[in-house]
Each structure stands twice: as structure tokens, then as C-alpha cells.
Tab-separated table of C-alpha atoms in Angstrom:
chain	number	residue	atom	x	y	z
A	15	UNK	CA	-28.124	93.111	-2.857
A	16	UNK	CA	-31.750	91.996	-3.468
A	17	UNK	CA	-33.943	91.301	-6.790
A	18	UNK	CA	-36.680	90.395	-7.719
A	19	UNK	CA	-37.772	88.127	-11.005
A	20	UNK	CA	-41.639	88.374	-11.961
A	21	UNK	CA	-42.253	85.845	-14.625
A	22	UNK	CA	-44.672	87.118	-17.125
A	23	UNK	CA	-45.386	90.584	-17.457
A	24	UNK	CA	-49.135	89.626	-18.974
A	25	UNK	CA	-50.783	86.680	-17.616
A	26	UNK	CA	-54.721	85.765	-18.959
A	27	UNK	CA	-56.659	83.366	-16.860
A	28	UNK	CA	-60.652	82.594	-17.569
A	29	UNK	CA	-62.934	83.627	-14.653
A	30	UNK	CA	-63.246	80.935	-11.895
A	31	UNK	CA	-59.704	79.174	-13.592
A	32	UNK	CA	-56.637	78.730	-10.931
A	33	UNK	CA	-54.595	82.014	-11.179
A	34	UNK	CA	-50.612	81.639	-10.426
A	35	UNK	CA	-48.210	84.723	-10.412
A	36	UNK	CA	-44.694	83.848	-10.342
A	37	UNK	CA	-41.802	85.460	-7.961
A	38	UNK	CA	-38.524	84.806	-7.390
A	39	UNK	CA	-36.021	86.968	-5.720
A	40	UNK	CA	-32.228	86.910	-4.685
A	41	UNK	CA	-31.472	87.620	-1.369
A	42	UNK	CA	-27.967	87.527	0.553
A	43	UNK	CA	-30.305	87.175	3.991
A	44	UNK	CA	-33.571	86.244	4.966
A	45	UNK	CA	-35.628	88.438	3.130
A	46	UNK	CA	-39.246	89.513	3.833
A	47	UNK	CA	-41.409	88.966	0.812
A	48	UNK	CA	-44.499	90.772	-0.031
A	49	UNK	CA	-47.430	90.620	-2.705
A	50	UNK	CA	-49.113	93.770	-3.561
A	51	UNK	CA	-52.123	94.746	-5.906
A	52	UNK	CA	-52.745	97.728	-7.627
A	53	UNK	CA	-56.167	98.476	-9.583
A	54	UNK	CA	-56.375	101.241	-12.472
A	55	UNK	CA	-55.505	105.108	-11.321
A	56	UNK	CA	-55.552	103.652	-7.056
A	57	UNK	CA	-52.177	103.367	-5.145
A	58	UNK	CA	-50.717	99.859	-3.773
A	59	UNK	CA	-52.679	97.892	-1.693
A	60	UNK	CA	-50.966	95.026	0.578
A	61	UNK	CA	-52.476	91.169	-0.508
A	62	UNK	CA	-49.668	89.869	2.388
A	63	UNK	CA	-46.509	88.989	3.468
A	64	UNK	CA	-43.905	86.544	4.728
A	65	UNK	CA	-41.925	87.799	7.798
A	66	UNK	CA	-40.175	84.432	8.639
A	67	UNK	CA	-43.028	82.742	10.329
A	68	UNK	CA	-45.134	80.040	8.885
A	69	UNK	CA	-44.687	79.970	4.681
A	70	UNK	CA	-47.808	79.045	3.441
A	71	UNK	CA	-48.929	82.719	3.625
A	72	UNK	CA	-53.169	83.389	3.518
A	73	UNK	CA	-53.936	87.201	2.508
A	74	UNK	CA	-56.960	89.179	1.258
A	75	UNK	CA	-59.135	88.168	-1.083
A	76	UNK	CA	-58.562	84.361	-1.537
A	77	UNK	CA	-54.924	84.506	-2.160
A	78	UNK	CA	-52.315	82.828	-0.889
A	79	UNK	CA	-48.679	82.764	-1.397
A	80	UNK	CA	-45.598	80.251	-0.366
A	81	UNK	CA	-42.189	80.915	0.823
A	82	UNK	CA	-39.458	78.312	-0.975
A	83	UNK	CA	-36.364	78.829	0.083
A	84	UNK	CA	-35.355	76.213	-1.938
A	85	UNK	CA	-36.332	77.395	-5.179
A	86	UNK	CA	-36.109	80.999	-4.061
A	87	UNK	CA	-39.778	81.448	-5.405
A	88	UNK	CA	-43.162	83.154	-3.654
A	89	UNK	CA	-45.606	82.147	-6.358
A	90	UNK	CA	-49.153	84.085	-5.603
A	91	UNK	CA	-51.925	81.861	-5.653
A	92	UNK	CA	-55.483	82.013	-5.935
A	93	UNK	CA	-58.338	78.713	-6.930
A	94	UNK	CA	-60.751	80.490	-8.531
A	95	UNK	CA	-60.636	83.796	-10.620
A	96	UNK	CA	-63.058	86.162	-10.395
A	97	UNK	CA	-63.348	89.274	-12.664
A	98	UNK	CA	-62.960	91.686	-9.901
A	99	UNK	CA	-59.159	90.340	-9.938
A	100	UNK	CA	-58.048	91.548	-12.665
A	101	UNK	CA	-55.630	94.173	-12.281
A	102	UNK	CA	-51.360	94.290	-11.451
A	103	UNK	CA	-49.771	92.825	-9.031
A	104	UNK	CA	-46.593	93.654	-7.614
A	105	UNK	CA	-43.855	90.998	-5.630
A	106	UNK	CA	-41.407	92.989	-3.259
A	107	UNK	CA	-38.380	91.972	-1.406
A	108	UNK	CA	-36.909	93.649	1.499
A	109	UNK	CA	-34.254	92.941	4.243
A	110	UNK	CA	-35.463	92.192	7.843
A	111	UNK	CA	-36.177	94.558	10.022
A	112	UNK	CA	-33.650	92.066	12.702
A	113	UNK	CA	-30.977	92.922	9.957
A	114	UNK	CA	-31.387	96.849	10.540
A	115	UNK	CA	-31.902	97.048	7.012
A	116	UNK	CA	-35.594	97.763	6.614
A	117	UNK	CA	-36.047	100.639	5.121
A	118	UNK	CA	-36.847	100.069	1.385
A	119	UNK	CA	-39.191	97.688	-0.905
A	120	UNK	CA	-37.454	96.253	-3.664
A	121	UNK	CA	-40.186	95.611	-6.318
A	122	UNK	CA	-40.749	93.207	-9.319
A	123	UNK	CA	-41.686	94.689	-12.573
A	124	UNK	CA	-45.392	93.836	-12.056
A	125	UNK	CA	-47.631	91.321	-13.736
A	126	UNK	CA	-51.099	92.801	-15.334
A	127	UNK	CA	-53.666	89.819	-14.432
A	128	UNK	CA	-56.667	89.667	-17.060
A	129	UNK	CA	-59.451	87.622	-16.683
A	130	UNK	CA	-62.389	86.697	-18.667
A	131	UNK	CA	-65.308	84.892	-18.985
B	29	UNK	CA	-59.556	105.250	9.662
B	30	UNK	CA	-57.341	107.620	7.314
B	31	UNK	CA	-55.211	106.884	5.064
B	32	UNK	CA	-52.203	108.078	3.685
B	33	UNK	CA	-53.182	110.819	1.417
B	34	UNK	CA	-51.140	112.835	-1.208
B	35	UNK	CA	-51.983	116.434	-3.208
B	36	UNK	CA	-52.279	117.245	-5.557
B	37	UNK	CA	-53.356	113.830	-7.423
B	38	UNK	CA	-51.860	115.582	-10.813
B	39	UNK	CA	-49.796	117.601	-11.799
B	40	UNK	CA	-49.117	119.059	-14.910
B	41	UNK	CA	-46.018	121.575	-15.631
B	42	UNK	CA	-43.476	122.406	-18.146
B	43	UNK	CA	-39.882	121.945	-18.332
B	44	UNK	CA	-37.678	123.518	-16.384
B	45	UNK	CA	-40.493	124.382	-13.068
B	46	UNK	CA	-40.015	123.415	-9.889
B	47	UNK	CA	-43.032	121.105	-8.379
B	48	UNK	CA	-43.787	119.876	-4.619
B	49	UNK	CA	-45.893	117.062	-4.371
B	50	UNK	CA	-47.091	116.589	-0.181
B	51	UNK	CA	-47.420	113.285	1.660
B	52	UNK	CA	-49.376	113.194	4.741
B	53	UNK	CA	-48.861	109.844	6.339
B	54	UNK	CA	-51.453	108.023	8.569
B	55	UNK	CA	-51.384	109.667	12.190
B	56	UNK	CA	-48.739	107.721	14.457
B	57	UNK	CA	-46.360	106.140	11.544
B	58	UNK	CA	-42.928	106.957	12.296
B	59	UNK	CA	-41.323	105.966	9.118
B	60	UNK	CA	-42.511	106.991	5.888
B	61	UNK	CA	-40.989	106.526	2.138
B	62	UNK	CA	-40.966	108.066	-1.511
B	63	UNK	CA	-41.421	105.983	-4.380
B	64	UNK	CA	-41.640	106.557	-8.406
B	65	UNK	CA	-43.304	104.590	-10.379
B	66	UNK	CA	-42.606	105.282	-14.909
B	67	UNK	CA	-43.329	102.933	-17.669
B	68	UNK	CA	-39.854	102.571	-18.366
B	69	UNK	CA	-38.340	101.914	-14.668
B	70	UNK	CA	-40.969	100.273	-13.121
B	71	UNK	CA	-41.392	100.778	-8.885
B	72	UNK	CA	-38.565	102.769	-7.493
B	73	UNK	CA	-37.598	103.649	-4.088
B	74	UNK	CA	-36.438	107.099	-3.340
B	75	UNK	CA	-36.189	108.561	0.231
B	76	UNK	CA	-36.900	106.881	3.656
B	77	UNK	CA	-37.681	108.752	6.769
B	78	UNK	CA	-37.692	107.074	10.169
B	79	UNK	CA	-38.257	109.505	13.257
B	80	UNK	CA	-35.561	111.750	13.809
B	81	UNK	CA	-32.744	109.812	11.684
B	82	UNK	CA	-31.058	110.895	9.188
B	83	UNK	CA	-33.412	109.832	5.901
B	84	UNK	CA	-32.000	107.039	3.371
B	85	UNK	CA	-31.642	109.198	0.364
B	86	UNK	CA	-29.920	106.431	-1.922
B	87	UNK	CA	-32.932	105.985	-4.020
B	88	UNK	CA	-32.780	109.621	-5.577
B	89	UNK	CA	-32.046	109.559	-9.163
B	90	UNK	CA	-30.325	113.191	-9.254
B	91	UNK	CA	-29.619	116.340	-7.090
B	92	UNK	CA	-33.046	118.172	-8.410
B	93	UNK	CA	-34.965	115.736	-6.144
B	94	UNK	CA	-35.247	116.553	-2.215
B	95	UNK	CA	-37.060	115.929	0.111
B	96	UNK	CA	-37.988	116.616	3.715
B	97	UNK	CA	-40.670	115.966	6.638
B	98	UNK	CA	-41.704	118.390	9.130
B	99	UNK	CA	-42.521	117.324	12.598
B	100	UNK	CA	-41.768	113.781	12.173
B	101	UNK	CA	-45.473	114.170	10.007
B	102	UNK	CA	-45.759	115.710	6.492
B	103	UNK	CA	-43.323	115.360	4.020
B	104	UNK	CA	-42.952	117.134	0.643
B	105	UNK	CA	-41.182	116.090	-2.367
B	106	UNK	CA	-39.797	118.410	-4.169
B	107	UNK	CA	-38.412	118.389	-7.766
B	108	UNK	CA	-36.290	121.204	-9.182
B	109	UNK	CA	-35.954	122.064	-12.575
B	110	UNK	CA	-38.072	119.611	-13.952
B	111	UNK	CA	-37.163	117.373	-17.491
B	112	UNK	CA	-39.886	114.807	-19.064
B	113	UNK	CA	-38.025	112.246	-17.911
B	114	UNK	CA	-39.377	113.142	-14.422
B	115	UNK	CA	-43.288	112.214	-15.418
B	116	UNK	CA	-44.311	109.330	-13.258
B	117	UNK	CA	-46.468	108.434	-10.438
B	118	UNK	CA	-45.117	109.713	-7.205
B	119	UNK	CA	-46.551	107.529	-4.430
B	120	UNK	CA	-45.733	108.082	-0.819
B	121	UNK	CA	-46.426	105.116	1.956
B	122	UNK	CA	-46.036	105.129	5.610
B	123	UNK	CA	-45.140	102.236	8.155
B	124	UNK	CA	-46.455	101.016	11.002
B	125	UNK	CA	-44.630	97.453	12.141
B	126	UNK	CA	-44.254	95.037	9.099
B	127	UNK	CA	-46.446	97.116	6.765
B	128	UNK	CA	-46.170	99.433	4.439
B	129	UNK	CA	-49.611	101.768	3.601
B	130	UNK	CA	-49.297	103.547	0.210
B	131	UNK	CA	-51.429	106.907	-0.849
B	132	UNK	CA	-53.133	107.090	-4.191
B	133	UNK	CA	-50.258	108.566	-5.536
B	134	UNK	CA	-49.888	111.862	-8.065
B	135	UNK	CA	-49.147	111.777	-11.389
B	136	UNK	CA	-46.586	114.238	-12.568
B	137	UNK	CA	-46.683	115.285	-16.294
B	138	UNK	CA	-43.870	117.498	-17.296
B	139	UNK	CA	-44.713	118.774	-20.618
């Protein structure tokens, strides 16, 4: 079975400070790992995702997330806040599609970013 | 290019009505999924599709939900005899390789 563990449901960062989102899942295999964003009243939109390649992941938007299999963490990143950032983001967990198991998004509870001036 | 795209975007009826909420998935995505999204349960999967297999209905909470998609294109959700607890955001996404597009979603309110 997989999980996933966002730490923080709130987190409040002043614009231009370093913003860090915490995830950590449980997996039983590989997983494929997955941040999302969602803005007010607007559907999910994909910030990016770790298939098993490199894990220092780049996405959209100046983020960046990395794969620790040691920890079991994929912490979102991002230097410098900007206002337009605020919003909640979404970690996800979901077998590999190698494993035949792709077929579902496991998702965290969300963290609402705020940022201010 | 399109997007996924959902109707109605809400959705407001009483107890005990049955609602369909559409899904019409970008053009050329074979596999496309149901998800609910309440204050109380967070993001929750409910039905997969993928081409002409049989769907992955694990993720539906009770026999009033079903769902089904026509030509391997547009799917409808549909929700019998509505309760409150139903009111969420229904958002649909479809799949092309290692990503998953989502529509805008409707919002059910079951009064």
C-alpha cells in the first residue's frame, strides 16, 4: 500500500524568502512521486515529477523537488517566493507504470502556501 | 491545445436526485480517471478507465456512484440518490504517458 505524509497543512513564507513543502510517502516499490498546484476555484495543475530517472527534479515555475530514498522524503523547493505562489499544493504517490500498477494518484492532504510581503 | 474540460462547473441539487457530471478528456488520452475532492477527505481516487479494460472501480465510496465512458472518449459520472455527504469537487483528468491532465472540476452541492 502507498501514503503519503504532508507536513504542515499551513505554511507562511515572506515574498522572495526560501519556500520548502515537505513530503514523505511509504511505498512497498519504487514509487513515482509527483508535486501538484492548485490555485482558488482552478483544477490541478502538474509542477513535476520523479519517474526513476535523475532525483533532483526541475519543474515549472522555479521549483524543484528531490527524491530521498533514504529518508523517504520529496521536499518541494523553491529560492525565492513570489506572491503569485501562493496557493495549495498537493504531493502524490503512485506505483510504476513497469509494476502494472499505474492507474491511481495517491494524494497528500495538501499544504495552503501564503506569502506576504 | 484543449484541455480536459468538465460540465457543468456546479451543481446544485437536493437530497435524494440523481446528478451526472461529464468529463471530456483531451483528444487521444486513452486512460482517464475520477477523483473527489471534500474538506473532510481530502483528494480521492474513484474510477480509472484505460482503453477497452475493464475500469478500476476500487475508489468508489458506495453503489450510488457509477460511472462509464463511451467510445473510449467521454465519460459521465453519475451519482444516484444523492446525500450531503456527496458535496465535493468532482475533478476528472486524463493521461497521456507519465502525466496526468486534470479539468477544472465541478462542484456538487447537495442541499
Amino acid at each position: 500500500a502507498q501514503s503519503v505524509t504532508q507536513l504542515g497543512s499551513h505554511v507562511s513564507v515572506s515574498e522572495g524568502a526560501l519556500v520548502l513543502l515537505r513530503c514523505n510517502y511509504s511505498s512497498s516499490v519504487p514509487p513515482y512521486l509527483f508535486w501538484y498546484v492548485q490555485y482558488p476555484n482552478q483544477g490541478l495543475q502538474l509542477l513535476l515529477k520523479y519517474t526513476s530517472a535523475a532525483t533532483l527534479v526541475k519543474g515549472i515555475n522555479g521549483f524543484e523537488a528531490e527524491f530521498k530514498k533514504s529518508e523517504t522524503s520529496f521536499h518541494l523547493t523553491k529560492p525565492s517566493a513570489h506572491m503569485s505562489d501562493a496557493a495549495e499544493y498537493f504531493c502524490a504517490v503512485s506505483p510504476p507504470m513497469f509494476s502494472g500498477g499505474y492507474n491511481k494518484l495517491i494524494f497528500g492532504a495538501g499544504t495552503r502556501l501564503a506569502v506576504h510581503p | 491545445g484543449a484541455g480536459v474540460s468538465q460540465s457543468p462547473s456546479n451543481k446544485v441539487t437536493e437530497k435524494g436526485k440523481d446528478v451526472e457530471l461529464r468529463c471530456d478528456p483531451i483528444s487521444g488520452h486513452t486512460a482517464l480517471y475520477w477523483y473527489r475532492q471534500s474538506l473532510g477527505q481530502g483528494l480521492e481516487f474513484l474510477i480509472y478507465f484505460q482503453g477497452n479494460s475493464a475500469p478500476d472501480k476500487s475508489g468508489l465510496p458506495s453503489d450510488r456512484f457509477s460511472a462509464e465512458r463511451t467510445g473510449g472518449s467521454v465519460s459521465t459520472l453519475t451519482i444516484q440518490r444523492t446525500q450531503q455527504e456527496d458535496s465535493a469537487v468532482y475533478l476528472c483528468a486524463s493521461r497521456l504517458e507519465g502525466e496526468q491532465y486534470f479539468g477544472p472540476g465541478t462542484r456538487l452541492t447537495v442541499t
